Coordinates of C-alpha atoms in Angstrom, one line a residue:
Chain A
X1 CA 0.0 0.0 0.0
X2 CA 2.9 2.6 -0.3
X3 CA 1.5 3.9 -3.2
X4 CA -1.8 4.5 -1.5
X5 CA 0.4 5.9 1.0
X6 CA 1.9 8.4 -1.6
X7 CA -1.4 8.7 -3.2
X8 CA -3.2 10.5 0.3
X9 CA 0.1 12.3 0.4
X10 CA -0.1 13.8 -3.2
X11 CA -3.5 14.8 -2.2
X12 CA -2.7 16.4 0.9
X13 CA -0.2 18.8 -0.9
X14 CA -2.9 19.3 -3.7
X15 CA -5.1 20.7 -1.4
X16 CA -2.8 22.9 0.3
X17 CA -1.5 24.4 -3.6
X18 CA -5.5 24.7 -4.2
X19 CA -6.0 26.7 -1.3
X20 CA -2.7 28.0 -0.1
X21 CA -3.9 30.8 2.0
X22 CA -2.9 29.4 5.2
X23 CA 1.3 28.6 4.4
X24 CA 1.4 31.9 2.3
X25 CA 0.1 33.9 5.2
X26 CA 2.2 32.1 7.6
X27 CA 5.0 32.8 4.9
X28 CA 4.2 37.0 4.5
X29 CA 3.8 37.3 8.3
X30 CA 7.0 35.5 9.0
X31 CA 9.0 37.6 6.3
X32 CA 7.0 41.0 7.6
X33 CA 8.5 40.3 11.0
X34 CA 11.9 39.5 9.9
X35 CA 12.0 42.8 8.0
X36 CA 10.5 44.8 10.6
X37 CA 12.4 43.5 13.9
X38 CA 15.1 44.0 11.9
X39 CA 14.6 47.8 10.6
X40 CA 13.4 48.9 14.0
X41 CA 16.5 47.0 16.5
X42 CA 18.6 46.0 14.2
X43 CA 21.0 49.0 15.2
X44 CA 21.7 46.4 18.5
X45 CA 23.4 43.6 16.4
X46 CA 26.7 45.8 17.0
X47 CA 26.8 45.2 20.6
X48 CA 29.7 42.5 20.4
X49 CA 26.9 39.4 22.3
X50 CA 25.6 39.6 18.7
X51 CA 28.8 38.1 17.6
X52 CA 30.1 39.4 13.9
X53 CA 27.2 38.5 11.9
X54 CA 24.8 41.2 13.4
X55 CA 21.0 41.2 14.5
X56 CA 19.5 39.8 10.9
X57 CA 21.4 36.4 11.6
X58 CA 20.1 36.5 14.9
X59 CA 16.3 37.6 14.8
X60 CA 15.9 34.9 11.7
X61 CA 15.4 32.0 13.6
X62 CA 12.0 33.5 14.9
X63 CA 10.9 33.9 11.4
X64 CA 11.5 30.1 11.0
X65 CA 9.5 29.3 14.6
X66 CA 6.6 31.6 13.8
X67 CA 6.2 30.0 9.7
X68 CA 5.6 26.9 11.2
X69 CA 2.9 28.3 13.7
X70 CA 1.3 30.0 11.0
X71 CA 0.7 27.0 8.5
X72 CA 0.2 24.4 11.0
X73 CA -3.9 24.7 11.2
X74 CA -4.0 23.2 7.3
X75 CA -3.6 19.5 8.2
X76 CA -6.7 19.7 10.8
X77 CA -8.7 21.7 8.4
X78 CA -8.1 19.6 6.1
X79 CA -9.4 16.7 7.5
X80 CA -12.2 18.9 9.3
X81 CA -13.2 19.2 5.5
X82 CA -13.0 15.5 4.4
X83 CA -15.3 15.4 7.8
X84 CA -18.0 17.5 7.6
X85 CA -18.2 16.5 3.5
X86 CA -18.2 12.7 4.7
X87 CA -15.6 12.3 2.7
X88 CA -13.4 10.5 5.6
X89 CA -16.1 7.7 5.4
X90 CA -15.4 7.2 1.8
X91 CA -11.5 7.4 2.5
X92 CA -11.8 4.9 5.6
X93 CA -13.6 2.3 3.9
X94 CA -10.0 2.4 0.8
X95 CA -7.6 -0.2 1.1
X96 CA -5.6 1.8 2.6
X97 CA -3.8 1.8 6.1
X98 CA -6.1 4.3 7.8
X99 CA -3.3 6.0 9.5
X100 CA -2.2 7.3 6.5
X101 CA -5.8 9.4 6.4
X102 CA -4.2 11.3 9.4
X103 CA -0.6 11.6 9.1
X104 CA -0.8 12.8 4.9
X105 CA -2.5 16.3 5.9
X106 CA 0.3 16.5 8.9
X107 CA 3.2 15.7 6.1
X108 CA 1.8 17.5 3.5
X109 CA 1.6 20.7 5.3
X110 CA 5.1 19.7 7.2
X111 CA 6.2 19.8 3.8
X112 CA 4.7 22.9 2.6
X113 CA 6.4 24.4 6.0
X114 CA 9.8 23.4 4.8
X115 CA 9.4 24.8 1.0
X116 CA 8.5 28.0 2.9
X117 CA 11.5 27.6 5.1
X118 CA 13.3 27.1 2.3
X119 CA 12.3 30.2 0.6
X120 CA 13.2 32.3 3.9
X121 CA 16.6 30.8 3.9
X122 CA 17.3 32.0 0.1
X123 CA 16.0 35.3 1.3
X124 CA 18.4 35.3 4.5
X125 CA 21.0 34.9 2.1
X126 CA 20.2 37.5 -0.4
X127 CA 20.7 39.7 3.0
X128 CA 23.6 38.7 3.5
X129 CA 23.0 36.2 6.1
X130 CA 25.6 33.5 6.2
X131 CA 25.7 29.8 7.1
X132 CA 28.2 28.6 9.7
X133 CA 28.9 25.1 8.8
X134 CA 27.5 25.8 4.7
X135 CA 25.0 23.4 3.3
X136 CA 25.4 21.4 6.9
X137 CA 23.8 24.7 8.2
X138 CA 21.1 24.5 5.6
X139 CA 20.6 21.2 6.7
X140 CA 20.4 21.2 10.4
X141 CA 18.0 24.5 10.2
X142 CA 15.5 22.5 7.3
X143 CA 15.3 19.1 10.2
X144 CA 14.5 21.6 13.0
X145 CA 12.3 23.2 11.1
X146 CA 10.5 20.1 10.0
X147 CA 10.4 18.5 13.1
X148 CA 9.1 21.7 14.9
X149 CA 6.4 22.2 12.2
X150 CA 5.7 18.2 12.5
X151 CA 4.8 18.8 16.2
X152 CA 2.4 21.8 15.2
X153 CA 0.9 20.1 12.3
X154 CA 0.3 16.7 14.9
X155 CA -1.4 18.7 17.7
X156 CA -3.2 21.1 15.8
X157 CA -4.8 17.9 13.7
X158 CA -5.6 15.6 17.0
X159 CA -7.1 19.3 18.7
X160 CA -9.3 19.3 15.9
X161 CA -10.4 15.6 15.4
X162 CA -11.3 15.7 19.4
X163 CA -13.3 18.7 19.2
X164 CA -14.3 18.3 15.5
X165 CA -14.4 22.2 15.0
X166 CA -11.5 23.1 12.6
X167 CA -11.1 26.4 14.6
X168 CA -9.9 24.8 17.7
X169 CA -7.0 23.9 15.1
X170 CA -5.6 27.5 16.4
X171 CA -5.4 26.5 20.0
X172 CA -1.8 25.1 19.4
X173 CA -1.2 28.5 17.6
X174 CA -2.5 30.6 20.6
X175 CA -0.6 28.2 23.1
X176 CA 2.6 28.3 21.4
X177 CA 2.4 32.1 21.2
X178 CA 3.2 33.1 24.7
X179 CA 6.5 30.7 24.3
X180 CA 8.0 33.3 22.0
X181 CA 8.1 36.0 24.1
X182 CA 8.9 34.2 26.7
X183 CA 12.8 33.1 25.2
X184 CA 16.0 34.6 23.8
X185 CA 14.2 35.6 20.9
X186 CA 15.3 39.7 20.3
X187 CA 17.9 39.4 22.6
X188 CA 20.9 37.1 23.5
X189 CA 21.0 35.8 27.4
X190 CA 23.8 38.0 28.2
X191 CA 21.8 41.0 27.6
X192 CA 18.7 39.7 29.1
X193 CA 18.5 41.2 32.8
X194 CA 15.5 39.6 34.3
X195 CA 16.4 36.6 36.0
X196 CA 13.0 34.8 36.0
X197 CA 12.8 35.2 32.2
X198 CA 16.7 33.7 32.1
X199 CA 15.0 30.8 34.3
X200 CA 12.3 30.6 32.1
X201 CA 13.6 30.4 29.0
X202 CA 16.1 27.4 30.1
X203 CA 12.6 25.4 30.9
X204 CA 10.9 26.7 27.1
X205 CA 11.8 24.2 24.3
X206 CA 11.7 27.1 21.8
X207 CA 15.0 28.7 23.4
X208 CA 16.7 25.8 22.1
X209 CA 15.1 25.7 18.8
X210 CA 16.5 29.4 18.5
X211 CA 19.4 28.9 19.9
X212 CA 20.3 25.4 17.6
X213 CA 19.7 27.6 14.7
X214 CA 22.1 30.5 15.9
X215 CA 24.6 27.7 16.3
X216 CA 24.1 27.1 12.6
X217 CA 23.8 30.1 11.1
X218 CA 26.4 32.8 13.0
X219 CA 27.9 30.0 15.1
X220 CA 26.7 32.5 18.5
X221 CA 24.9 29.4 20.3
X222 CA 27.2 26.6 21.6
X223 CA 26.4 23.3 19.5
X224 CA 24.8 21.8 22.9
X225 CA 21.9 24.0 21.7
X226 CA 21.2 22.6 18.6
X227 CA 21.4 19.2 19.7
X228 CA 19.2 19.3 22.7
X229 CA 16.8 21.4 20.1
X230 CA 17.0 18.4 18.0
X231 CA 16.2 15.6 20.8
X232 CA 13.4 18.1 22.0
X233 CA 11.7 18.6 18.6
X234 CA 12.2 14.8 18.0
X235 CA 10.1 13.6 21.2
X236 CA 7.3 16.2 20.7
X237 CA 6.9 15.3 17.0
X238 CA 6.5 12.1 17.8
X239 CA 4.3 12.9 20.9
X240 CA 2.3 14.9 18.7
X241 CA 2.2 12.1 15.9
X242 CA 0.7 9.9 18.7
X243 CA -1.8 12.1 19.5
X244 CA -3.2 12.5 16.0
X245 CA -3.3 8.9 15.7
X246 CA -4.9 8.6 19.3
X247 CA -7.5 11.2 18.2
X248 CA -8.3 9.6 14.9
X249 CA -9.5 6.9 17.1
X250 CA -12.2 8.9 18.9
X251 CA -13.8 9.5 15.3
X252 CA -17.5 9.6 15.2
X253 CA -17.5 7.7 11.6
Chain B
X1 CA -26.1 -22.5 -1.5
X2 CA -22.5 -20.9 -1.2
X3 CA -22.6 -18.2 2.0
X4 CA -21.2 -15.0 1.1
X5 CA -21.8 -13.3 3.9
X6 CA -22.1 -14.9 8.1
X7 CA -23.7 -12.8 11.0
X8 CA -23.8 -14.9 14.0
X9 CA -25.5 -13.0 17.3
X10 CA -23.8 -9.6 16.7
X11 CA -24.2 -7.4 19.2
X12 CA -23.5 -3.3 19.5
X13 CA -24.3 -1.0 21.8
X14 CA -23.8 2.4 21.5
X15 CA -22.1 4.6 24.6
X16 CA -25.3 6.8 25.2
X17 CA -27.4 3.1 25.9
X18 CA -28.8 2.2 22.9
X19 CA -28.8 -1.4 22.2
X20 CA -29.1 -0.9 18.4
X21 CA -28.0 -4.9 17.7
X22 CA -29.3 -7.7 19.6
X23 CA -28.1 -10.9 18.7
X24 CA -28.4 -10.8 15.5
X25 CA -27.6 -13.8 13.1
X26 CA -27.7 -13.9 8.8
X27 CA -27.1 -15.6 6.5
X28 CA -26.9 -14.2 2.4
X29 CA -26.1 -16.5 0.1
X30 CA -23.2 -15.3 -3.3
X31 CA -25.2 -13.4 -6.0
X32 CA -27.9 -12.6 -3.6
X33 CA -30.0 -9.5 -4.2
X34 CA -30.7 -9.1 -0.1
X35 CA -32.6 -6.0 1.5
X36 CA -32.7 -5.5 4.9
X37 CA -36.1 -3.9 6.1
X38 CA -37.5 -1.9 9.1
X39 CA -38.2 1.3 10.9
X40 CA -35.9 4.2 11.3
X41 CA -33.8 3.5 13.9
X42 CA -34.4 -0.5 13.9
X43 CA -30.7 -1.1 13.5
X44 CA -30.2 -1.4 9.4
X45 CA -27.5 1.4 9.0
X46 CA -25.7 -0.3 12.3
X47 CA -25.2 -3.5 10.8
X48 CA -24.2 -2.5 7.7
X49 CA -21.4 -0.1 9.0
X50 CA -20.3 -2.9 11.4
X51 CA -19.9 -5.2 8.4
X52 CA -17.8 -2.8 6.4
X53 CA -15.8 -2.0 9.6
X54 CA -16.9 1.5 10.3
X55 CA -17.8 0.6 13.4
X56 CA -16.7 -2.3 15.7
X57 CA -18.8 -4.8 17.1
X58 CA -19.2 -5.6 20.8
X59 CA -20.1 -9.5 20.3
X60 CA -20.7 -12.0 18.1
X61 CA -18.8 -12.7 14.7
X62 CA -19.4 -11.9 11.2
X63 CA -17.7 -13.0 8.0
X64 CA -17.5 -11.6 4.5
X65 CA -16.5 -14.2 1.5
X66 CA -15.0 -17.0 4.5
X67 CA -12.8 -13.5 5.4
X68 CA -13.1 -12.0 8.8
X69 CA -13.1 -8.5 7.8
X70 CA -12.2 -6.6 11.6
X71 CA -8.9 -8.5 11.3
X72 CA -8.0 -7.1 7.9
X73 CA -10.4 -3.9 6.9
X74 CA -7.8 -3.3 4.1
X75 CA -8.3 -6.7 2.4
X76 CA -11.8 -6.7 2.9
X77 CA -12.3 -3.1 1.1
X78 CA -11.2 -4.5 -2.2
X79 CA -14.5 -7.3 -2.0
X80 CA -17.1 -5.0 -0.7
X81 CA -18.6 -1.3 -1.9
X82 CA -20.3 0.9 0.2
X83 CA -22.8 3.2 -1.0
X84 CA -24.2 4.8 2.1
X85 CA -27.1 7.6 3.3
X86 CA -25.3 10.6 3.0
X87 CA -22.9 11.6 0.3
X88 CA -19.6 11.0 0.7
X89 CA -17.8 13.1 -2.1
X90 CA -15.3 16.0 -1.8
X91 CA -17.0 19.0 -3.1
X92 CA -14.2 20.9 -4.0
X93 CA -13.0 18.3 -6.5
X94 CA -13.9 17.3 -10.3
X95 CA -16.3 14.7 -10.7
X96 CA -13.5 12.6 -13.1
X97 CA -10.8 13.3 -10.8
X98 CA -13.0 12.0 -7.9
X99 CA -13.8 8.6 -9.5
X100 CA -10.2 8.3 -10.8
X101 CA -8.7 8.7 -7.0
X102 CA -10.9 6.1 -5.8
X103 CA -9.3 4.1 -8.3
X104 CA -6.0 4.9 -8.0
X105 CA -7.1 4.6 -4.5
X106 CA -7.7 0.7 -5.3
X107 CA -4.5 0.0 -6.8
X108 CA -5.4 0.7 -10.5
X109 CA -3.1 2.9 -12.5
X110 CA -3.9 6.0 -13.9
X111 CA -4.5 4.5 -17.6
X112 CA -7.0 2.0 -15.8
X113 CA -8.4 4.3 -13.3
X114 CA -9.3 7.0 -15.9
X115 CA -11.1 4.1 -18.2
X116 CA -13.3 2.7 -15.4
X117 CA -13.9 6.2 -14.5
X118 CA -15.0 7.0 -18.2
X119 CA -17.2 3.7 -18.1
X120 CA -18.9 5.1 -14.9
X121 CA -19.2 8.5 -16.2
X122 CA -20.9 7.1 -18.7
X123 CA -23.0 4.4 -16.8
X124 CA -24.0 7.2 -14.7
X125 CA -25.3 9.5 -17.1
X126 CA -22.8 11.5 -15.6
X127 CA -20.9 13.1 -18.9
X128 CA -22.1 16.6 -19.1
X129 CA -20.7 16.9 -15.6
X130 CA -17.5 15.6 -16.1
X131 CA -15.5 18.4 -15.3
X132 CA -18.0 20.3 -12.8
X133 CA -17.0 20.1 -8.9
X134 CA -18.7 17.9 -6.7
X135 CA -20.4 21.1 -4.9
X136 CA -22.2 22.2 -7.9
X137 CA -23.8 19.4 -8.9
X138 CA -27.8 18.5 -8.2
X139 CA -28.6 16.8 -5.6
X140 CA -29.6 13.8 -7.6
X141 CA -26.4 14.1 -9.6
X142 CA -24.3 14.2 -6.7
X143 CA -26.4 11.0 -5.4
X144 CA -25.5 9.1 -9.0
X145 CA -21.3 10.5 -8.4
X146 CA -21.7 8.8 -4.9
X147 CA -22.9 5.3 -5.9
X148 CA -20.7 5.4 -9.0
X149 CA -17.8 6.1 -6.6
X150 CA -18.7 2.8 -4.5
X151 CA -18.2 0.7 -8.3
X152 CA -15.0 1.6 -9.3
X153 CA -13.2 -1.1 -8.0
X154 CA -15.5 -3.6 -9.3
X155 CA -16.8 -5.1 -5.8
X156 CA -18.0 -8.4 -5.7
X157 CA -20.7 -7.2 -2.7
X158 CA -22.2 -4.2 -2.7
X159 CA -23.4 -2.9 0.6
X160 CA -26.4 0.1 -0.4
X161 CA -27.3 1.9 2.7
X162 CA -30.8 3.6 1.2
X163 CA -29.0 4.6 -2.0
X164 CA -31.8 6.2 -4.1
X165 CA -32.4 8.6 -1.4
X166 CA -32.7 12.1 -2.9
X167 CA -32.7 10.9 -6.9
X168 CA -35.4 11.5 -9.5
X169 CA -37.4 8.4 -10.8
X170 CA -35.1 8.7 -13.9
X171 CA -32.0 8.7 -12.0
X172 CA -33.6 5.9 -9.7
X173 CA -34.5 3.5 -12.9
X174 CA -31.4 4.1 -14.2
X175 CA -29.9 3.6 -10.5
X176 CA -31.4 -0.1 -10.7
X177 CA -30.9 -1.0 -14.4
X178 CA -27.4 -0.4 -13.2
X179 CA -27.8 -2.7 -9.7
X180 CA -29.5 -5.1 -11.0
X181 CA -27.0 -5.9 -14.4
X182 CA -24.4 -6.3 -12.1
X183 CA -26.5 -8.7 -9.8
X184 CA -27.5 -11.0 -12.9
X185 CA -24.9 -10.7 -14.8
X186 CA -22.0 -10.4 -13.0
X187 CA -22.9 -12.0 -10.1
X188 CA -22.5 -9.4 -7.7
X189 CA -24.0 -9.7 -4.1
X190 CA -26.3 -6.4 -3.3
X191 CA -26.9 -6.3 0.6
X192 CA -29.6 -3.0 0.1
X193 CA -31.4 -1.0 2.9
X194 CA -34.1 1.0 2.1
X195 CA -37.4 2.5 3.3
X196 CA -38.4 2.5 -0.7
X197 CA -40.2 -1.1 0.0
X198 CA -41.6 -1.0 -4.3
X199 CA -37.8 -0.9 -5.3
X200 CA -37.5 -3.7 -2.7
X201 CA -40.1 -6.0 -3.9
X202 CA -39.0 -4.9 -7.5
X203 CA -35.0 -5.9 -7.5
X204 CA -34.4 -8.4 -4.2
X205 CA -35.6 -12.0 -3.6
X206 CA -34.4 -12.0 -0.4
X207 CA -34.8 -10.0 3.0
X208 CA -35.1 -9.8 7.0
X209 CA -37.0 -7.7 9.0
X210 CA -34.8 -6.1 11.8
X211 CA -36.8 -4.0 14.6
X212 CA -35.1 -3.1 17.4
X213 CA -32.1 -4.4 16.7
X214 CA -33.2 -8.0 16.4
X215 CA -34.3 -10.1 13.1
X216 CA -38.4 -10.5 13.1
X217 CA -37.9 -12.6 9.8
X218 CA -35.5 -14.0 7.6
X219 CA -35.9 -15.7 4.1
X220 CA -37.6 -15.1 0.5
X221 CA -39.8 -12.0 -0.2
X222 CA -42.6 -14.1 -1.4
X223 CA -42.4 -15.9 2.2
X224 CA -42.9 -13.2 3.9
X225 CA -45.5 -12.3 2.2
X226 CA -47.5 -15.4 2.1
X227 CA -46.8 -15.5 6.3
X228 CA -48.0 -12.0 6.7
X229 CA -51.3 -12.6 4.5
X230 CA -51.5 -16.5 3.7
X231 CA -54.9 -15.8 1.7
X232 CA -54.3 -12.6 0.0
X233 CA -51.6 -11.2 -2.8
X234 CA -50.7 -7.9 -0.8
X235 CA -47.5 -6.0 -2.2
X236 CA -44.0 -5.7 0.2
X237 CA -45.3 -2.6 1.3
X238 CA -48.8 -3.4 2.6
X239 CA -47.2 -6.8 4.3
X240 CA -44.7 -4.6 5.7
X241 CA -47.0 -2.4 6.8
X242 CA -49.4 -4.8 8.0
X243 CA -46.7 -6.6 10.2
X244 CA -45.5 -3.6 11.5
X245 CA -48.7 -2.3 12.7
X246 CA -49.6 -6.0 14.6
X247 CA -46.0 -5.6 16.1
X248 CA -47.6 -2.1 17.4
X249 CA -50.7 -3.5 18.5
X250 CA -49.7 -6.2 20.4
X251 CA -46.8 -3.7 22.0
X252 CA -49.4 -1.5 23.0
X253 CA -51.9 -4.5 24.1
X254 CA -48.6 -6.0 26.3
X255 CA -48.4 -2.6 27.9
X256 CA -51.9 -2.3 29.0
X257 CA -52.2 -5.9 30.2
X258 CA -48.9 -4.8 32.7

């Protein structure tokens, strides 16, 4: 059945190039932010804690986080659609392993996060940001990335198929939010004077997610970072991979 | 006669209470044209999702050509199509590329899938439509897209969960000149639901009456008939309406004796 498999896939990523408000808005926001963080502070990425590559190296990771956030609703409203059209009966009763019904809206707009991420990196780089360790950089930053948006894509899809209204898809959004604010994300630790948001933001997964891409990109973040990021993103995609599945299972067919 | 499809005591019980199946037990033969009669709410749509694994049972066993479909619902989908109540089409796709999904769905390859869905296009009356979305179709057209959908893979049973619900009496004669081909000729096992009892006593030689949740009768049309109104020729309808009513009576008699 793999190529049922790639055949819910395909349509997954279809759907998302028929209706691609969600990624592109996700996309726009993300670059908006970039631009403006980085017209209006950017003047602080001389401090030497920036290290030589400036505040655009360093505010870029966010635009990365916050992609991901944007486009993550697609895979629960897309099979809040095949739901309420009772389409998912039709795709239940395939040959097909009925996992795949699930996870293909969660890949497909994994995917589309990455192409996106993609597309910001290019960008970075016509700004002159620079890669650390080169295509190893570009690398590293595209498996975080996936993994994070994974994790979004997983909650956001079992959130919905619990509650069966495709706007609880944005719970995971509005939870998530919060977590940005509450990390190293304008400012490196050093220059960060409040000690319960230090203490904070050693508990908050996104600090490493940041910080993993610093590492990559300037090199300002020791590798620990991007490691722990990596282990982090890898247990809570999975978790959230679970949970889909474990949702799907509730189902009123 | 060679058993195509086993219920033996299935039971299911919803989580708000209702008992919708009690012990209910089948037999339908290969190449049977079978309906399953009685009231809203009797149990019909219950059993048939049970049997193509949309729901699980809660006792009891049930086979489907000598194959236990809950331990393989993959294998099982390539024997059995589903045509059930509602529609169950994506209305933001083309009618062709809908019918050639399911197919590719099924294993065929694009070549094949976008023959049989040419074949069913055309079957279906469905050509002027071809390239509409699902959403702006009738509602009878959308009805003919949905059944067409449960034939693309060629089923050898076809499960019809009140399929002419919502079509014209064109798109309904057509419906069954379509059914019933595939019963004669091809041999195809229709397990049908309906509250249409003409189309019943029209197409199938076989039935049960479930009320609920549990079989009132099982066996030929024409013997159900006969038991209902042993001296008179009445129609599936008025038997079913007449056994229905007695079922009524004597509930309501019980009641008043307690």
């Amino acid at each position: 059945m793999k190529t049922a498999n790639a055949i819910f896939i395909n349509r997954g990523i279809m759907k998302l190039v028929k209706q691609p408000s969600a990624p592109i808005m996700g996309f726009a926001m993300s670059l908006f932010f970039l631009l403006v963080y980085n017209a209006g502070i950017g003047g602080v990425g001389n401090l030497e804690a920036f290290g030589t590559g400036g505040y655009l190296p360093f505010v870029f990771p966010i635009a990365i986080i916050s992609l991901a956030m944007g486009s993550s609703a697609g895979a629960g409203q897309t099979l809040n659609a095949d739901m309420q059209s009772g389409y998912f009966r039709r795709l239940y009763l395939s040959p097909a392993p009925r996992w795949i019904l699930v996870v293909a809206p969660m890949l497909a707009d994994t995917l589309s996060s990455l192409f996106f991420t993609m597309l910001l990196l290019a960008i970075a780089a016509l700004f002159g940001v620079t890669f650390q360790f080169g295509m190893l950089s570009v690398f590293g930053i595209l498996l975080l990335s996936l993994l994070w948006s994974l994790t979004l894509c997983g909650f956001s899809a079992g959130i919905m198929l619990r509650t069966g209204q495709h706007q609880s898809a944005a719970i995971v959004t509005n939870a998530v939010f919060p977590l940005l604010f509450l990390s190293t994300t304008f400012l490196p630790r050093e220059l960060i004077t409040s000690e319960w948001l230090l203490a904070v933001s050693w508990a908050n997964p996104v600090t490493y997610i940041l910080e993993g891409n610093r590492y990559l990109l300037a090199g300002t973040s020791p590798a620990e970072f991007f490691y722990f990021g990596l282990l982090i993103t890898a247990v809570t995609s999975i978790a959230s991979v679970v949970f889909a599945l474990r949702s799907a299972k509730r189902i009123k067919i | 006669m060679t058993v195509e499809i086993e219920i033996r005591n299935l039971f299911k019980k919803y989580p708000n209470g209702t008992e919708a199946l009690k012990g209910v037990s089948l037999d339908i033969g290969r190449g049977q044209f079978f309906t399953l009669l009685g009231p809203n709410g009797a149990g019909k749509s219950t059993l048939v999702k049970v049997m193509t694994t949309l729901i699980s049972k809660d006792s009891g066993s049930f086979s489907i050509s000598g194959m236990n479909p809950e331990s393989n619902p993959a294998k099982i989908q390539h024997f059995i199509g589903v045509a059930s109540q509602e529609n169950e089409i994506d209305p933001t796709e083309k009618v062709e590329n809908l019918l050639v999904f399911q197919g590719r769905l099924f294993g065929l390859s694009k070549a094949e899938a976008t023959k049989r869905a040419n074949e069913l296009i055309e079957l279906f009356q469905l050509s002027s439509e071809r390239n509409k979305k699902a959403s702006a179709l009738s509602g009878g057209n959308k009805r003919r897209l949905h059944c067409a959908l449960a034939l693309v893979h060629r089923p050898q049973i076809l499960f019809l969960d009140e399929p002419t619900v919502g079509m014209d009496p064109l798109a309904r004669a057509n419906f069954w000149d379509i059914i019933t081909m595939l019963n004669r000729s091809q041999g195809v096992t229709v397990f049908l639901t309906t509250q249409y009892l003409d189309e019943a006593d029209k197409h199938a030689s076989e039935m049960a009456l479930i009320v609920g949740g549990e079989i009132h009768f099982a066996g030929s049309i024409a013997s159900f008939k006969k038991m209902v109104n042993p001296d008179g020729d009445l129609s599936l309808d008025d038997s079913y309406l007449k056994y229905i009513k007695s079922l009524n009576n004597n509930s309501i008699s019980n009641n008043n004796e307690e």
